[in-house]
Coordinates of C-alpha atoms and ligand atoms in Angstrom, one line a residue:
X1 CA 9.3 37.8 19.2
X2 CA 13.0 37.4 18.4
X3 CA 13.8 36.3 22.0
X4 CA 10.7 34.1 22.3
X5 CA 12.8 31.1 23.1
X6 CA 15.0 32.8 25.6
X7 CA 12.2 34.7 27.4
X8 CA 11.6 34.0 31.1
X9 CA 8.2 32.4 30.3
X10 CA 9.7 30.1 27.7
X11 CA 12.6 29.0 29.9
X12 CA 10.2 28.5 32.8
X13 CA 7.9 26.4 30.6
X14 CA 10.7 24.1 29.5
X15 CA 11.9 23.7 33.1
X16 CA 8.4 23.1 34.4
X17 CA 7.7 20.5 31.7
X18 CA 11.0 18.7 32.5
X19 CA 10.3 18.8 36.3
X20 CA 6.8 17.5 35.8
X21 CA 8.0 14.7 33.5
X22 CA 10.6 13.6 36.1
X23 CA 8.0 13.6 38.9
X24 CA 5.6 11.6 36.8
X25 CA 8.2 9.0 35.9
X26 CA 9.4 8.7 39.5
X27 CA 5.8 8.0 40.7
X28 CA 4.3 6.0 37.8
X29 CA 5.5 2.6 38.9
X30 CA 3.6 2.9 42.2
X31 CA 0.6 4.8 40.8
X32 CA -2.8 3.3 41.0
X33 CA -4.0 1.6 37.8
X34 CA -7.5 2.9 38.5
X35 CA -8.2 6.0 36.4
X36 CA -11.1 7.7 38.1
X37 CA -11.1 11.0 36.2
X38 CA -13.6 11.0 33.3
X39 CA -13.3 12.7 29.9
X40 CA -15.9 15.4 30.6
X41 CA -14.0 16.2 33.8
X42 CA -10.8 16.7 31.8
X43 CA -12.7 18.8 29.3
X44 CA -13.9 21.0 32.1
X45 CA -10.4 21.4 33.4
X46 CA -9.1 22.3 29.9
X47 CA -11.6 25.1 29.6
X48 CA -14.2 25.1 26.9
X49 CA -13.8 28.4 25.2
X50 CA -11.3 29.1 22.4
X51 CA -9.1 31.8 24.0
X52 CA -9.0 35.2 22.2
X53 CA -5.7 36.2 23.8
X54 CA -2.6 34.1 24.4
X55 CA -1.0 33.3 27.7
X56 CA 2.6 32.9 28.8
X57 CA 3.9 29.4 27.9
X58 CA 4.7 28.5 31.5
X59 CA 1.1 29.2 32.6
X60 CA -0.2 27.0 29.8
X61 CA 2.2 24.2 30.9
X62 CA 1.0 24.6 34.5
X63 CA -2.6 24.3 33.3
X64 CA -1.9 21.2 31.3
X65 CA -0.1 19.5 34.2
X66 CA -3.2 20.1 36.4
X67 CA -5.6 19.0 33.7
X68 CA -3.7 15.7 33.3
X69 CA -3.6 14.9 37.0
X70 CA -5.1 11.5 37.7
X71 CA -6.4 11.3 34.1
X72 CA -3.5 9.4 32.5
X73 CA -3.5 5.6 32.2
X74 CA -0.3 4.4 33.8
X75 CA 0.8 2.6 30.7
X76 CA 4.4 3.3 31.6
X77 CA 4.1 1.9 35.1
X78 CA 4.7 -1.8 34.6
X79 CA 1.4 -3.1 35.8
X80 CA -0.7 -2.1 32.8
X81 CA -1.5 -5.3 30.9
X82 CA -4.4 -4.3 28.7
X83 CA -3.9 -4.1 24.9
X84 CA -0.3 -4.3 23.6
X85 CA 0.9 -1.0 24.8
X86 CA 4.6 -0.7 25.4
X87 CA 6.3 1.5 27.9
X88 CA 8.9 4.0 26.9
X89 CA 12.7 3.8 27.4
X90 CA 14.1 6.9 29.1
X91 CA 16.5 7.4 26.1
X92 CA 13.5 7.7 23.9
X93 CA 11.7 10.2 26.2
X94 CA 14.8 12.4 26.5
X95 CA 15.2 12.3 22.7
X96 CA 11.6 13.5 22.3
X97 CA 12.5 16.7 24.2
X98 CA 15.4 17.3 21.9
X99 CA 13.5 16.4 18.8
X100 CA 10.9 19.0 19.5
X101 CA 13.5 21.6 20.4
X102 CA 15.4 20.9 17.2
X103 CA 12.2 21.1 15.2
X104 CA 13.7 18.4 13.0
X105 CA 11.8 17.3 9.9
X106 CA 13.7 14.7 7.9
X107 CA 12.7 15.1 4.3
X108 CA 15.1 17.0 2.1
X109 CA 18.6 15.6 2.5
X110 CA 20.1 18.9 1.4
X111 CA 18.4 20.8 4.2
X112 CA 18.1 18.1 6.9
X113 CA 21.1 15.8 6.8
X114 CA 20.9 14.8 10.4
X115 CA 17.3 13.5 10.4
X116 CA 17.8 11.8 7.0
X117 CA 20.9 10.0 8.2
X118 CA 19.2 8.8 11.4
X119 CA 16.2 7.6 9.4
X120 CA 18.3 5.5 7.0
X121 CA 20.5 4.1 9.7
X122 CA 17.5 3.0 11.8
X123 CA 16.0 1.3 8.8
X124 CA 19.2 -0.7 8.4
X125 CA 19.4 -1.6 12.2
X126 CA 15.8 -2.8 12.1
X127 CA 16.4 -5.1 9.2
X128 CA 19.4 -6.5 11.1
X129 CA 17.6 -6.8 14.5
X130 CA 14.6 -8.6 12.9
X131 CA 16.9 -10.5 10.5
X132 CA 14.9 -9.6 7.4
X133 CA 16.3 -9.6 3.9
X134 CA 18.9 -6.9 3.8
X135 CA 17.9 -5.8 0.3
X136 CA 14.6 -4.6 1.7
X137 CA 13.7 -1.0 2.1
X138 CA 12.2 0.5 5.2
X139 CA 9.7 3.4 5.6
X140 CA 9.5 4.7 9.2
X141 CA 5.8 5.4 9.7
X142 CA 3.4 6.2 12.5
X143 CA 2.8 2.5 13.4
X144 CA 1.7 -0.8 12.1
X145 CA -1.5 0.7 10.7
X146 CA 0.5 2.7 8.2
X147 CA 3.0 -0.1 7.9
X148 CA 0.2 -2.4 6.7
X149 CA -1.0 0.3 4.3
X150 CA 2.5 0.7 2.9
X151 CA 3.0 -3.0 2.4
X152 CA -0.4 -3.4 0.7
X153 CA 0.2 -0.4 -1.5
X154 CA 3.6 -1.9 -2.6
X155 CA 1.8 -5.2 -3.3
X156 CA -0.8 -3.5 -5.3
X157 CA 1.9 -1.7 -7.4
X158 CA 3.9 -4.9 -8.0
X159 CA 1.0 -7.2 -8.7
X160 CA -0.7 -4.9 -11.1
X161 CA 2.5 -4.0 -12.8
X162 CA 3.1 -7.6 -13.5
X163 CA -0.4 -7.8 -15.0
X164 CA 0.5 -4.8 -17.3
X165 CA -1.3 -2.2 -15.3
X166 CA 0.1 1.1 -13.9
X167 CA -2.1 1.6 -10.9
X168 CA -0.4 4.8 -9.7
X169 CA -1.2 6.4 -13.1
X170 CA -4.5 4.7 -14.0
X171 CA -6.1 4.0 -10.7
X172 CA -8.1 0.9 -10.0
X173 CA -11.0 1.4 -12.4
X174 CA -10.6 -1.2 -15.2
X175 CA -7.6 -2.8 -13.5
X176 CA -7.3 -6.6 -13.3
X177 CA -9.0 -7.5 -10.0
X178 CA -6.7 -8.6 -7.1
X179 CA -7.8 -11.5 -5.1
X180 CA -7.1 -10.8 -1.4
X181 CA -6.7 -13.8 1.0
X182 CA -6.8 -12.7 4.6
X183 CA -6.9 -14.4 8.0
X184 CA -10.3 -14.3 9.7
X185 CA -8.2 -13.2 12.7
X186 CA -6.6 -10.2 10.8
X187 CA -6.3 -7.0 12.8
X188 CA -8.9 -4.4 11.9
X189 CA -6.1 -2.1 10.7
X190 CA -5.3 -4.5 7.9
X191 CA -8.9 -4.2 6.7
X192 CA -8.6 -0.5 7.0
X193 CA -5.4 -0.6 4.9
X194 CA -7.2 -2.6 2.2
X195 CA -9.9 0.1 2.3
X196 CA -7.3 2.9 1.8
X197 CA -5.7 1.0 -1.0
X198 CA -9.0 0.7 -2.8
X199 CA -9.1 -3.1 -2.5
X200 CA -12.1 -3.1 -0.2
X201 CA -12.2 -4.2 3.4
X202 CA -15.0 -6.8 2.7
X203 CA -14.0 -7.8 -0.9
X204 CA -11.7 -10.5 0.5
X205 CA -11.5 -14.3 0.9
X206 CA -11.5 -14.9 4.6
X207 CA -9.2 -17.8 5.7
X208 CA -10.3 -20.0 8.6
X209 CA -7.9 -20.3 11.5
X210 CA -7.1 -23.0 14.0
X211 CA -7.9 -23.0 17.8
X212 CA -5.0 -20.6 18.4
X213 CA -6.0 -18.2 15.7
X214 CA -3.4 -19.3 13.1
X215 CA -4.3 -19.4 9.5
X216 CA -4.9 -23.0 8.3
X217 CA -2.5 -23.9 5.6
X218 CA -4.9 -26.3 3.9
X219 CA -7.4 -23.5 3.6
X220 CA -4.8 -21.2 2.1
X221 CA -3.8 -23.8 -0.4
X222 CA -7.4 -24.4 -1.4
X223 CA -8.1 -20.7 -1.8
X224 CA -4.9 -20.2 -3.8
X225 CA -5.8 -23.1 -6.1
X226 CA -9.1 -21.6 -7.1
X227 CA -7.9 -17.9 -7.3
X228 CA -7.1 -16.4 -10.7
X229 CA -5.2 -13.2 -11.5
X230 CA -3.0 -11.3 -9.1
X231 CA -3.2 -12.5 -5.5
X232 CA -2.3 -10.8 -2.2
X233 CA -2.1 -12.9 1.0
X234 CA -2.3 -11.1 4.3
X235 CA -0.9 -13.0 7.3
X236 CA -0.2 -12.2 10.9
X237 CA 2.7 -12.5 13.3
X238 CA 1.2 -12.1 16.8
X239 CA -2.6 -12.5 17.2
X240 CA -3.8 -9.8 19.5
X241 CA -5.5 -12.4 21.8
X242 CA -3.3 -15.4 21.7
X243 CA 0.0 -14.0 20.3
X244 CA -0.1 -16.9 17.7
X245 CA 2.0 -16.7 14.6
X246 CA 0.7 -17.9 11.2
X247 CA 2.6 -20.9 9.7
X248 CA 4.8 -18.8 7.4
X249 CA 7.1 -21.7 6.5
X250 CA 4.2 -23.5 5.0
X251 CA 2.3 -20.6 3.5
X252 CA 5.3 -18.8 1.9
X253 CA 6.2 -21.6 -0.6
X254 CA 2.6 -21.8 -1.6
X255 CA 2.5 -18.1 -2.3
X256 CA 5.7 -18.3 -4.4
X257 CA 4.2 -21.2 -6.4
X258 CA 1.1 -19.0 -7.2
X259 CA 3.0 -15.8 -7.7
X260 CA 1.1 -14.3 -4.8
X261 CA 2.4 -11.4 -2.7
X262 CA 2.8 -12.3 1.0
X263 CA 2.3 -9.5 3.5
X264 CA 2.8 -9.9 7.2
X265 CA 1.2 -7.8 9.9
X266 CA 3.8 -8.3 12.6
X267 CA 2.9 -5.3 14.8
X268 CA 4.3 -6.8 17.9
X269 CA 4.9 -10.5 17.1
X270 CA 7.6 -9.9 14.5
X271 CA 9.9 -9.0 17.4
X272 CA 10.1 -12.8 18.2
X273 CA 12.8 -12.6 15.5
X274 CA 15.2 -11.1 18.0
X275 CA 15.2 -14.1 20.2
X276 CA 16.5 -17.6 19.4
X277 CA 14.1 -18.9 22.0
X278 CA 11.0 -17.3 20.5
X279 CA 12.1 -17.3 16.8
X280 CA 11.1 -21.0 16.4
X281 CA 7.4 -19.9 16.5
X282 CA 7.9 -17.6 13.6
X283 CA 9.9 -19.7 11.1
X284 CA 9.7 -18.7 7.5
X285 CA 8.4 -15.2 8.1
X286 CA 11.6 -13.9 6.4
X287 CA 10.2 -15.4 3.1
X288 CA 7.5 -12.8 2.9
X289 CA 7.4 -9.8 0.5
X290 CA 6.4 -7.1 3.0
X291 CA 6.1 -6.6 6.7
X292 CA 4.5 -4.1 9.1
X293 CA 5.7 -3.7 12.6
X294 CA 5.7 -1.3 15.5
X295 CA 8.5 0.3 17.5
X296 CA 6.1 1.8 20.0
X297 CA 4.9 -1.6 21.3
X298 CA 7.6 -4.2 22.0
X299 CA 10.6 -1.9 21.4
X300 CA 9.3 0.6 24.0
X301 CA 9.9 3.7 22.0
X302 CA 7.6 6.8 22.2
X303 CA 4.5 6.7 20.0
X304 CA 4.2 7.3 16.3
X305 CA 6.8 4.8 15.5
X306 CA 6.6 1.8 13.3
X307 CA 7.9 0.3 10.1
X308 CA 6.7 -0.6 6.6
X309 CA 9.3 -3.0 5.1
X310 CA 9.3 -4.1 1.5
X311 CA 11.7 -6.7 0.0
X312 CA 11.4 -5.2 -3.5
X313 CA 12.5 -1.6 -3.3
X314 CA 11.2 -0.8 -6.7
X315 CA 7.7 -1.8 -5.6
X316 CA 8.1 0.2 -2.4
X317 CA 9.1 3.3 -4.3
X318 CA 6.6 2.6 -7.0
X319 CA 3.8 3.0 -4.4
X320 CA 5.3 5.8 -2.2
X321 CA 7.7 7.9 -4.2
X322 CA 7.1 11.6 -4.6
X323 CA 8.8 13.8 -7.1
X324 CA 8.5 17.5 -7.3
X325 CA 11.0 19.9 -8.8
X326 CA 11.2 22.0 -5.7
X327 CA 12.3 19.0 -3.6
X328 CA 15.9 19.1 -4.5
X329 CA 17.8 15.8 -4.0
X330 CA 21.4 15.7 -2.7
X331 CA 23.5 13.2 -4.6
X332 CA 24.1 10.0 -2.7
X333 CA 21.6 10.9 0.0
X334 CA 18.5 9.1 0.9
X335 CA 15.3 11.1 1.2
X336 CA 13.1 9.3 3.8
X337 CA 9.9 10.9 2.5
X338 CA 10.2 8.9 -0.7
X339 CA 9.4 5.8 1.4
X340 CA 6.4 6.8 3.4
X341 CA 2.9 8.3 2.8
X342 CA 3.6 11.7 4.3
X343 CA 5.9 14.5 3.2
X344 CA 6.4 16.6 6.4
X345 CA 6.7 14.5 9.5
X346 CA 8.5 14.5 12.8
X347 CA 11.9 12.9 13.1
X348 CA 10.4 9.7 14.5
X349 CA 13.5 7.7 13.8
X350 CA 15.6 9.7 16.3
X351 CA 14.0 8.3 19.5
X352 CA 14.1 4.8 17.9
X353 CA 17.8 5.3 17.3
X354 CA 18.3 6.3 20.9
X355 CA 16.3 3.4 22.3
X356 CA 18.1 0.8 20.2
X357 CA 21.4 2.3 21.1
X358 CA 20.6 2.4 24.8
X359 CA 19.5 -1.2 24.8
X360 CA 21.9 -2.7 22.3
X361 CA 21.0 -5.9 20.4
X362 CA 21.3 -8.0 23.7
X363 CA 19.1 -5.5 25.6
X364 CA 16.4 -5.7 23.0
X365 CA 16.4 -9.5 23.0
X366 CA 16.4 -9.5 26.8
X367 CA 13.5 -7.0 27.0
X368 CA 11.3 -9.1 24.7
X369 CA 12.2 -12.4 26.3
X370 CA 11.5 -10.9 29.7
X371 CA 8.1 -9.7 28.7
X372 CA 7.2 -13.1 27.3
X373 CA 8.6 -14.9 30.3
X374 CA 6.3 -12.7 32.5
X375 CA 3.3 -13.7 30.4
X376 CA 4.2 -17.4 31.0
X377 CA 4.6 -16.7 34.7
X378 CA 1.2 -15.1 34.9
X379 CA -0.3 -18.2 33.2
X380 CA 1.4 -20.5 35.8
X381 CA 0.3 -18.3 38.8
X382 CA -3.3 -18.0 37.7
X383 CA -3.9 -21.5 36.3
X384 CA -2.6 -23.1 39.5
X385 CA -6.0 -22.0 41.0
X386 CA -9.0 -24.4 40.3
X387 CA -11.5 -22.7 38.1
X388 CA -9.0 -20.5 36.3
X389 CA -8.0 -21.6 32.8
X390 CA -5.4 -20.1 30.4
X391 CA -7.0 -20.7 27.0
X392 CA -4.0 -20.2 24.7
X393 CA -0.5 -21.5 24.2
X394 CA 1.6 -18.7 25.5
X395 CA 4.0 -18.5 22.6
X396 CA 4.7 -14.8 23.0
X397 CA 3.5 -12.0 25.4
X398 CA -0.2 -12.7 25.3
X399 CA -2.3 -14.8 27.7
X400 CA -6.1 -15.1 27.9
X401 CA -7.9 -16.4 31.0
X402 CA -11.3 -17.6 31.8
X403 CA -12.9 -18.0 35.2
X404 CA -15.4 -20.6 36.2
X405 CA -17.3 -20.9 39.6
X406 CA -16.8 -24.2 41.5
X407 CA -19.4 -26.8 40.4
X408 CA -20.5 -24.7 37.5
X409 CA -18.0 -25.8 34.8
X410 CA -20.7 -26.2 32.2
X411 CA -22.4 -22.9 32.7
X412 CA -20.8 -20.8 30.0
X413 CA -23.0 -17.7 30.7
X414 CA -22.0 -17.8 34.4
X415 CA -18.4 -18.1 33.4
X416 CA -18.7 -15.1 31.0
X417 CA -20.2 -13.0 33.8
X418 CA -17.6 -14.2 36.4
X419 CA -14.7 -13.5 34.0
X420 CA -16.0 -9.9 33.4
X421 CA -16.5 -9.3 37.1
X422 CA -13.1 -10.6 38.1
X423 CA -11.4 -8.4 35.4
X424 CA -13.4 -5.3 36.5
X425 CA -12.7 -5.9 40.2
X426 CA -9.0 -6.4 39.6
X427 CA -8.7 -3.2 37.6
X428 CA -10.8 -1.2 40.1
X429 CA -8.5 -2.4 42.8
X430 CA -5.8 -0.2 41.2
X431 CA -3.3 -3.0 41.4
X432 CA -3.1 -3.7 37.7
X433 CA -4.9 -2.9 34.5
X434 CA -6.5 -6.0 32.8
X435 CA -9.1 -5.9 30.2
X436 CA -12.0 -8.2 29.3
X437 CA -12.5 -9.2 25.7
X438 CA -14.1 -12.0 23.7
X439 CA -12.4 -15.0 22.2
X440 CA -14.5 -17.4 20.1
X441 CA -17.7 -15.9 21.5
X442 CA -16.6 -16.3 25.1
X443 CA -15.5 -13.6 27.6
X444 CA -11.9 -13.8 28.6
X445 CA -9.5 -11.7 30.6
X446 CA -6.8 -10.5 28.3
X447 CA -3.3 -10.1 29.6
X448 CA -0.4 -8.5 27.6
X449 CA 3.1 -7.8 28.7
X450 CA 4.9 -5.2 26.6
X451 CA 6.7 -2.9 29.0
X452 CA 10.3 -3.2 30.1
X453 CA 9.2 -1.6 33.4
X454 CA 7.3 -4.7 34.4
X455 CA 9.2 -6.7 37.1
X456 CA 8.8 -10.2 38.4
X457 CA 7.3 -8.6 41.6
X458 CA 4.7 -6.8 39.5
X459 CA 3.6 -10.1 38.0
X460 CA 3.2 -11.6 41.5
X461 CA 1.3 -8.6 42.6
X462 CA -1.0 -8.6 39.6
X463 CA -1.7 -12.3 40.0
X464 CA -2.5 -11.8 43.7
X465 CA -4.8 -9.0 42.8
X466 CA -6.6 -11.0 40.2
X467 CA -7.0 -14.0 42.5
X468 CA -8.3 -11.7 45.3
X469 CA -10.8 -10.2 42.8
X470 CA -11.9 -13.8 42.0
X471 CA -12.4 -14.6 45.7
X472 CA -14.5 -11.4 46.1
X473 CA -16.5 -12.1 43.0
X474 CA -17.3 -15.6 44.1
X475 CA -18.2 -14.4 47.7
X476 CA -20.4 -11.6 46.4
Ligands
PLP1 C1 -1.4 -2.6 17.3 C2 -1.6 -3.5 16.1 C3 -1.8 -2.9 14.8 C4 -1.9 -1.5 14.6 O1 -0.7 -0.8 14.9 P1 -0.7 0.7 15.3 O2 0.7 0.9 15.8 O3 -1.7 0.9 16.4 O4 -1.0 1.5 14.1 C5 -1.9 -3.8 13.7 N1 -1.8 -5.1 13.9 C6 -1.7 -5.7 15.2 C7 -1.6 -7.2 15.3 C8 -1.6 -4.9 16.3 O5 -1.4 -5.4 17.5

């Protein structure tokens, strides 16, 4: 097997993968957004039986390319507006090829100086880009889910340590109970993180939000006033429906006053920090104790890329550090695995490094501002039509729309049905991918812009497709 990598089949596999990737990227912008191939069909293409004998790598790649044909959501195409799914910068894609070839696993600085250096530099760059306290430490994780877990684990460490309890050593049985205040609009991954941390997804004080989905400061103040013992407050920068940011400048001083730990789930919304124009919606977020955010959403890096950021490095390490005698440490070097839940992991900082370097600070700001400008443009184009309402203040990249038939403004059930039908018809047209969802018990069409590939023309085209779908739904 010594020439495994140089063999004809291996070379052919690499070349074929590269060629197919280029072909895909050249076509994805014009590809239909209607994915007709179903999961069982893909299963049939993949073959159902575990193979007894291996095949040449190039044959496997060929089979994969065929199996994926028509079965991929064109999330990189620029007209995919469902969920907050970013595209991928070519610098990140190219780095993924190299990363895999290098088989890099940043962990032990003695063995892997390259990956460890990139990891630490990217952490510093992210603090600078997001203008968060420079003394913070950064764990590069798979995404905001793990970022939330990391922040909450650090909070648990620090809050219980202050109460005289070593949670890493003693666990939670018999520990002073932590009161958790959490937005009623919190993302499900925050509840999941609370579950992982042993704090209970349901053992929380749910804080009421305003019409945009922002935590109400008066409700936070009231809950803090009645809470006793250690307190964790979970807030959000970027509501997944409205993009709304919690009022951090009001909440943070209250948390300080009560010695509460303030965590921010800023999966996509924290990127408002890069823009003077958007930053005004997120004032005071820098006063928090921990933050979770993604790179694979607004920053348009490949997947499995996010950050858990903690102001107090001792709390961060208290929760995440690993020590084992066989994991030799190099003097003066930073071992990234001390800051994250996993030991072995891919070098996920490297594509992030490449993406930030390719864009530069100005490019990152411009990318985020452009996405948010597109969301406002969509709001203007759709709400110019009678019967179409944008239900949120478009403060970031999210807009939610509701459709009403002429003369039936009071019939909420009819508007629910029309909204779902318009959304489905627009998507099935292949022109753009929009998704229906619920907001305050009513159906809405949810629209997110998170891909640098999206152009002004794409927005015009998507708006036209949605309005055409509306005409068709009304005529049907
Ligand atoms: C996407 C998202 C998450 C989870 O992030 P992953 O990267 O999917 O782990 C958490 N919170 C919010 C608000 C999100 O949009």
